Coordinates of C-alpha atoms in Angstrom, one line a residue:
Chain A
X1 CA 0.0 0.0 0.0
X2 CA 2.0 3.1 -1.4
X3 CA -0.8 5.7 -0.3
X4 CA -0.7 8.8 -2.0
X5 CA 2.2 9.4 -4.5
X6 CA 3.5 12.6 -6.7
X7 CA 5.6 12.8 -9.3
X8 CA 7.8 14.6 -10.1
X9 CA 10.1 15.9 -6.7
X10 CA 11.4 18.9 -8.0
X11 CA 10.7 20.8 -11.2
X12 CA 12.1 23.5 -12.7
X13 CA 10.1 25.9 -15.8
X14 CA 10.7 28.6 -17.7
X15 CA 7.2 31.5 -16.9
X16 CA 5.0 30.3 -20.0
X17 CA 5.7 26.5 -19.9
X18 CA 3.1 23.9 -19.2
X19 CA 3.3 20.9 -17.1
X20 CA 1.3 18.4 -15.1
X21 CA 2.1 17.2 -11.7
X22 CA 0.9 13.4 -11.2
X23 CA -1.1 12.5 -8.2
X24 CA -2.0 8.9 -7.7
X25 CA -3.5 6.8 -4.9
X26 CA -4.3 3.4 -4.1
X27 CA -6.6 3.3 -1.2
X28 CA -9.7 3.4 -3.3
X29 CA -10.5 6.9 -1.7
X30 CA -13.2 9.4 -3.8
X31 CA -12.3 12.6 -2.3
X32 CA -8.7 13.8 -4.1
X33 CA -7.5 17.4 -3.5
X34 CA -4.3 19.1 -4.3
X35 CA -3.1 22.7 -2.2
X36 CA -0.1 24.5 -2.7
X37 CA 1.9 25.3 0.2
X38 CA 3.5 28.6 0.6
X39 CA 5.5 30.4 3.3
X40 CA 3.7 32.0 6.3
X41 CA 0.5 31.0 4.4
X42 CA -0.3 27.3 5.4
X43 CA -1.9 25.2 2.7
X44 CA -4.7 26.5 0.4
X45 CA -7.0 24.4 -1.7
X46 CA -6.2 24.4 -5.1
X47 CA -8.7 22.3 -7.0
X48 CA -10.5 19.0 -5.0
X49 CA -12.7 15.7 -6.9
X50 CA -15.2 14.1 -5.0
X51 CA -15.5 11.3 -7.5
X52 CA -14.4 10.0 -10.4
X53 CA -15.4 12.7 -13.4
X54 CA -16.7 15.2 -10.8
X55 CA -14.3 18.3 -10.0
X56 CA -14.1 21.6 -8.6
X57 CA -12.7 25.0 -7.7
X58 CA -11.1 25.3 -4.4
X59 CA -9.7 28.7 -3.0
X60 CA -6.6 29.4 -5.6
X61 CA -8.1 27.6 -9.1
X62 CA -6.7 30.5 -11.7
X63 CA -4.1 29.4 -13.7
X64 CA -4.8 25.7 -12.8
X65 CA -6.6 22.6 -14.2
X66 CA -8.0 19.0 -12.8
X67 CA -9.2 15.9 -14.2
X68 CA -10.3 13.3 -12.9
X69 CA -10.8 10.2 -15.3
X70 CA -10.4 7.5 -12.7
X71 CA -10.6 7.2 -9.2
X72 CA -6.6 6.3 -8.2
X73 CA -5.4 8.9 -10.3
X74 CA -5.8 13.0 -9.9
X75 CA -3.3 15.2 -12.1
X76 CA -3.1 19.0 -11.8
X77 CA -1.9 20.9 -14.8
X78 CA 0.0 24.3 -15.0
X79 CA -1.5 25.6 -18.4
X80 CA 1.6 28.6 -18.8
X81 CA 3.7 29.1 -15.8
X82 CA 4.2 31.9 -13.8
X83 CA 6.6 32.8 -10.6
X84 CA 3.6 33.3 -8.9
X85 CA 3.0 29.6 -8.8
X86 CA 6.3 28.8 -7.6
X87 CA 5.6 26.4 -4.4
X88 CA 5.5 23.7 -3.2
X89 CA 2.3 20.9 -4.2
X90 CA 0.7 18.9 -2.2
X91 CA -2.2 16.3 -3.5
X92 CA -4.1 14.8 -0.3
X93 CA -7.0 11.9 -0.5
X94 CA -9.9 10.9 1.8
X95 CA -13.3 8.5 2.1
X96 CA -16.2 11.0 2.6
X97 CA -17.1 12.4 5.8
X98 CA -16.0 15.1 8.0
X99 CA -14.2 12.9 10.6
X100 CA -12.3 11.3 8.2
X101 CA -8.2 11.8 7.8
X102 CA -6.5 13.3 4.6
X103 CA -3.7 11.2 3.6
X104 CA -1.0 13.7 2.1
X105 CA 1.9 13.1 -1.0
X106 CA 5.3 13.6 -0.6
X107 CA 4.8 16.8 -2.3
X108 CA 6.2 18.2 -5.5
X109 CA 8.7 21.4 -5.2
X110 CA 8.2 23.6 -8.6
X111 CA 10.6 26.8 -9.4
X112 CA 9.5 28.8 -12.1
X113 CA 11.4 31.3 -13.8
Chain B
X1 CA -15.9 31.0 5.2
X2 CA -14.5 28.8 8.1
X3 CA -10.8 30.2 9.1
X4 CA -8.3 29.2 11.5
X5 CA -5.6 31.0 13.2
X6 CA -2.7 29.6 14.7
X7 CA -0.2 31.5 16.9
X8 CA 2.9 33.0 14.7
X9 CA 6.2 31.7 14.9
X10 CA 9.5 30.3 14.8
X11 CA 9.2 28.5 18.7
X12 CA 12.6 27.7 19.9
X13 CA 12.6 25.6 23.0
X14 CA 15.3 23.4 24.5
X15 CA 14.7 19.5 25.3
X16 CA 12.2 18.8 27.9
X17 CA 10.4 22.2 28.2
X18 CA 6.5 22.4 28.2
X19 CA 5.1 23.2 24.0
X20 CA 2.2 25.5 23.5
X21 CA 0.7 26.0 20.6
X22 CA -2.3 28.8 20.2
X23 CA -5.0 27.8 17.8
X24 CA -8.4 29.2 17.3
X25 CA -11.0 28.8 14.4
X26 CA -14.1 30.2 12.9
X27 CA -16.7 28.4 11.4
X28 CA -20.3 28.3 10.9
X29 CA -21.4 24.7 11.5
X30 CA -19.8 21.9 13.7
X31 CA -16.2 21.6 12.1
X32 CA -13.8 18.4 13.1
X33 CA -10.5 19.9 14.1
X34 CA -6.7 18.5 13.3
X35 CA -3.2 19.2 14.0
X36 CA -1.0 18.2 11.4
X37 CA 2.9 17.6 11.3
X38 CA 5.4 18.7 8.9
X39 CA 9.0 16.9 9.4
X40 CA 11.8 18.8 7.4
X41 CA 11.4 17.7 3.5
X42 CA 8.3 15.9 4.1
X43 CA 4.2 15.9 3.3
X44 CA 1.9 16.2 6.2
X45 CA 1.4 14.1 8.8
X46 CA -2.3 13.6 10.6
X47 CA -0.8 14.3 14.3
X48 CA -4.3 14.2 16.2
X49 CA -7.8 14.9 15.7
X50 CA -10.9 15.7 17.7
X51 CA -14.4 15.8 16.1
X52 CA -16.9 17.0 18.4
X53 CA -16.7 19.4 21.8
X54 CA -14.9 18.6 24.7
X55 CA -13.2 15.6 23.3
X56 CA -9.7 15.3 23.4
X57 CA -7.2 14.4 20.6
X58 CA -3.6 12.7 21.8
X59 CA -0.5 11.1 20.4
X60 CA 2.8 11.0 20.6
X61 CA 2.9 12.6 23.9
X62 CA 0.7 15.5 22.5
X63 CA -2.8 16.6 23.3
X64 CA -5.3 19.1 22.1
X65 CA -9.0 19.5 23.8
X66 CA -11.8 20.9 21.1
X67 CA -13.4 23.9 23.1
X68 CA -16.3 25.2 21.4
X69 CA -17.0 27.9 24.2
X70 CA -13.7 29.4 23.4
X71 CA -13.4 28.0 19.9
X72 CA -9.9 26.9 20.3
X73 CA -8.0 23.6 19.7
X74 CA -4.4 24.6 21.5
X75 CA -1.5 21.7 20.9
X76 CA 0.4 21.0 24.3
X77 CA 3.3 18.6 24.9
X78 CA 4.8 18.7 28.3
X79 CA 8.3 17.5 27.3
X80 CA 9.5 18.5 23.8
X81 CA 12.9 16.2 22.0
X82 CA 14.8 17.3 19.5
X83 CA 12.9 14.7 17.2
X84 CA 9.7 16.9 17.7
X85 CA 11.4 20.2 15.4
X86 CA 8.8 20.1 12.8
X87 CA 6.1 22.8 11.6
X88 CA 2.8 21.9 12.6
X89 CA -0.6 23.1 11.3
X90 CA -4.2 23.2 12.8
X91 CA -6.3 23.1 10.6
X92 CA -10.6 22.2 10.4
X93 CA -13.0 20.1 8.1
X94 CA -16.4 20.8 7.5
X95 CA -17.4 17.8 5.0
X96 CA -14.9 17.5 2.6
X97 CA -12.7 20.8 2.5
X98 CA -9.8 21.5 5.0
X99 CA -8.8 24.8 5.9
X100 CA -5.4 25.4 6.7
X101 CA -4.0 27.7 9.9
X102 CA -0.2 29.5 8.6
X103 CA 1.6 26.8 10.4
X104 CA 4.5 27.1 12.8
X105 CA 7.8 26.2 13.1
X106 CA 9.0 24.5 16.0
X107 CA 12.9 24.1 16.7
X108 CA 14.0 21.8 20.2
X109 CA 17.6 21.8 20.8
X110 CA 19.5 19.7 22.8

């Protein structure tokens, strides 16, 4: 059981580059989400899935977009990169329910230029 | 929208002193609350929970009580070890969506 998993560690982009950060997790869990951490600012809510082909905004969306085609997998793309998205990523996962525990990735540190 | 605050840091403490953490929250319904744990070059860590008032969330040696009166979820550890240096966040859930307090960073030394 590898819980929640991100690739790529580090990444480096020029401003006006697209990527996508992978997010994947195998504990069958419907609620995805993916925050960006940033000094002195805790973690805000990006973009979140509560199901298979279901997504939606969180607090910071702009400049960011979510699919979600299966249920182990959650990618978040950059669409052109800008410093101002230069953080760290974090993709969490949950069953439903208030009460319940978000598992967090590793994380995914991205500089951009 | 639901908030939390959580006291401002860096903490610097030496081995075996008493940890406080301030945290305090606002939100409309009956949120569960969490502390979280950051390690250096790490993802978060569930550290406790608590999901209704008055109940208590512990581990590790840590303990935070949900008071709804004074809507507050304060992190204590009476003896702190250098393995404890770590930035930890309180944060709430109100269904599916957690809200984050700044974090902050705790340093023991030896």
């Amino acid at each position: 059981n590898a819980g929640v998993t991100q690739t790529p560690k580090f990444q480096v982009l020029k401003t006006g580059q697209s990527m996508t950060l992978q997010c994947a997790q195998d504990m069958n869990h419907e609620y995805m989400s993916w925050y960006r951490q940033d000094p002195g600012m805790g973690l805000r809510l990006i973009h979140y899935s509560v199901g298979a082909g279901i997504t939606d905004q969180g607090e910071v969306p702009n400049g960011y977009n979510v699919s979600r085609s299966t249920t182990e997998d959650f990618p978040l793309r950059l669409l052109s990169a800008a410093p101002s998205q230069t953080s760290v990523y974090f993709c969490a996962s949950r069953t439903p329910g208030p009460q319940e525990t978000q598992y967090f990735g590793p994380g995914t540190r991205l500089l951009v230029l | 929208g639901d908030s939390v605050t959580q006291m401002e840091g860096p903490v610097t403490l030496s081995e075996e002193a008493f940890l406080t953490i301030n945290c305090t929250y606002t939100a409309t319904g009956y949120p569960s609350l969490f502390w979280y744990v950051q390690y250096p070059g790490e993802g978060l860590q569930l550290l406790l929970k608590a999901t209704k008032a008055d109940d208590k969330g512990s581990n590790k040696g840590f303990e935070a009580t949900y008071r709804k009166e004074t809507t507050s979820f304060h992190l204590e550890k009476g003896s702190v070890q250098v393995s404890d240096s770590a930035v930890y966040f309180c944060a709430l859930s109100d269904d599916y969506k957690l809200s984050f307090g700044a974090g902050t960073t705790v340093t023991v030394r030896a």
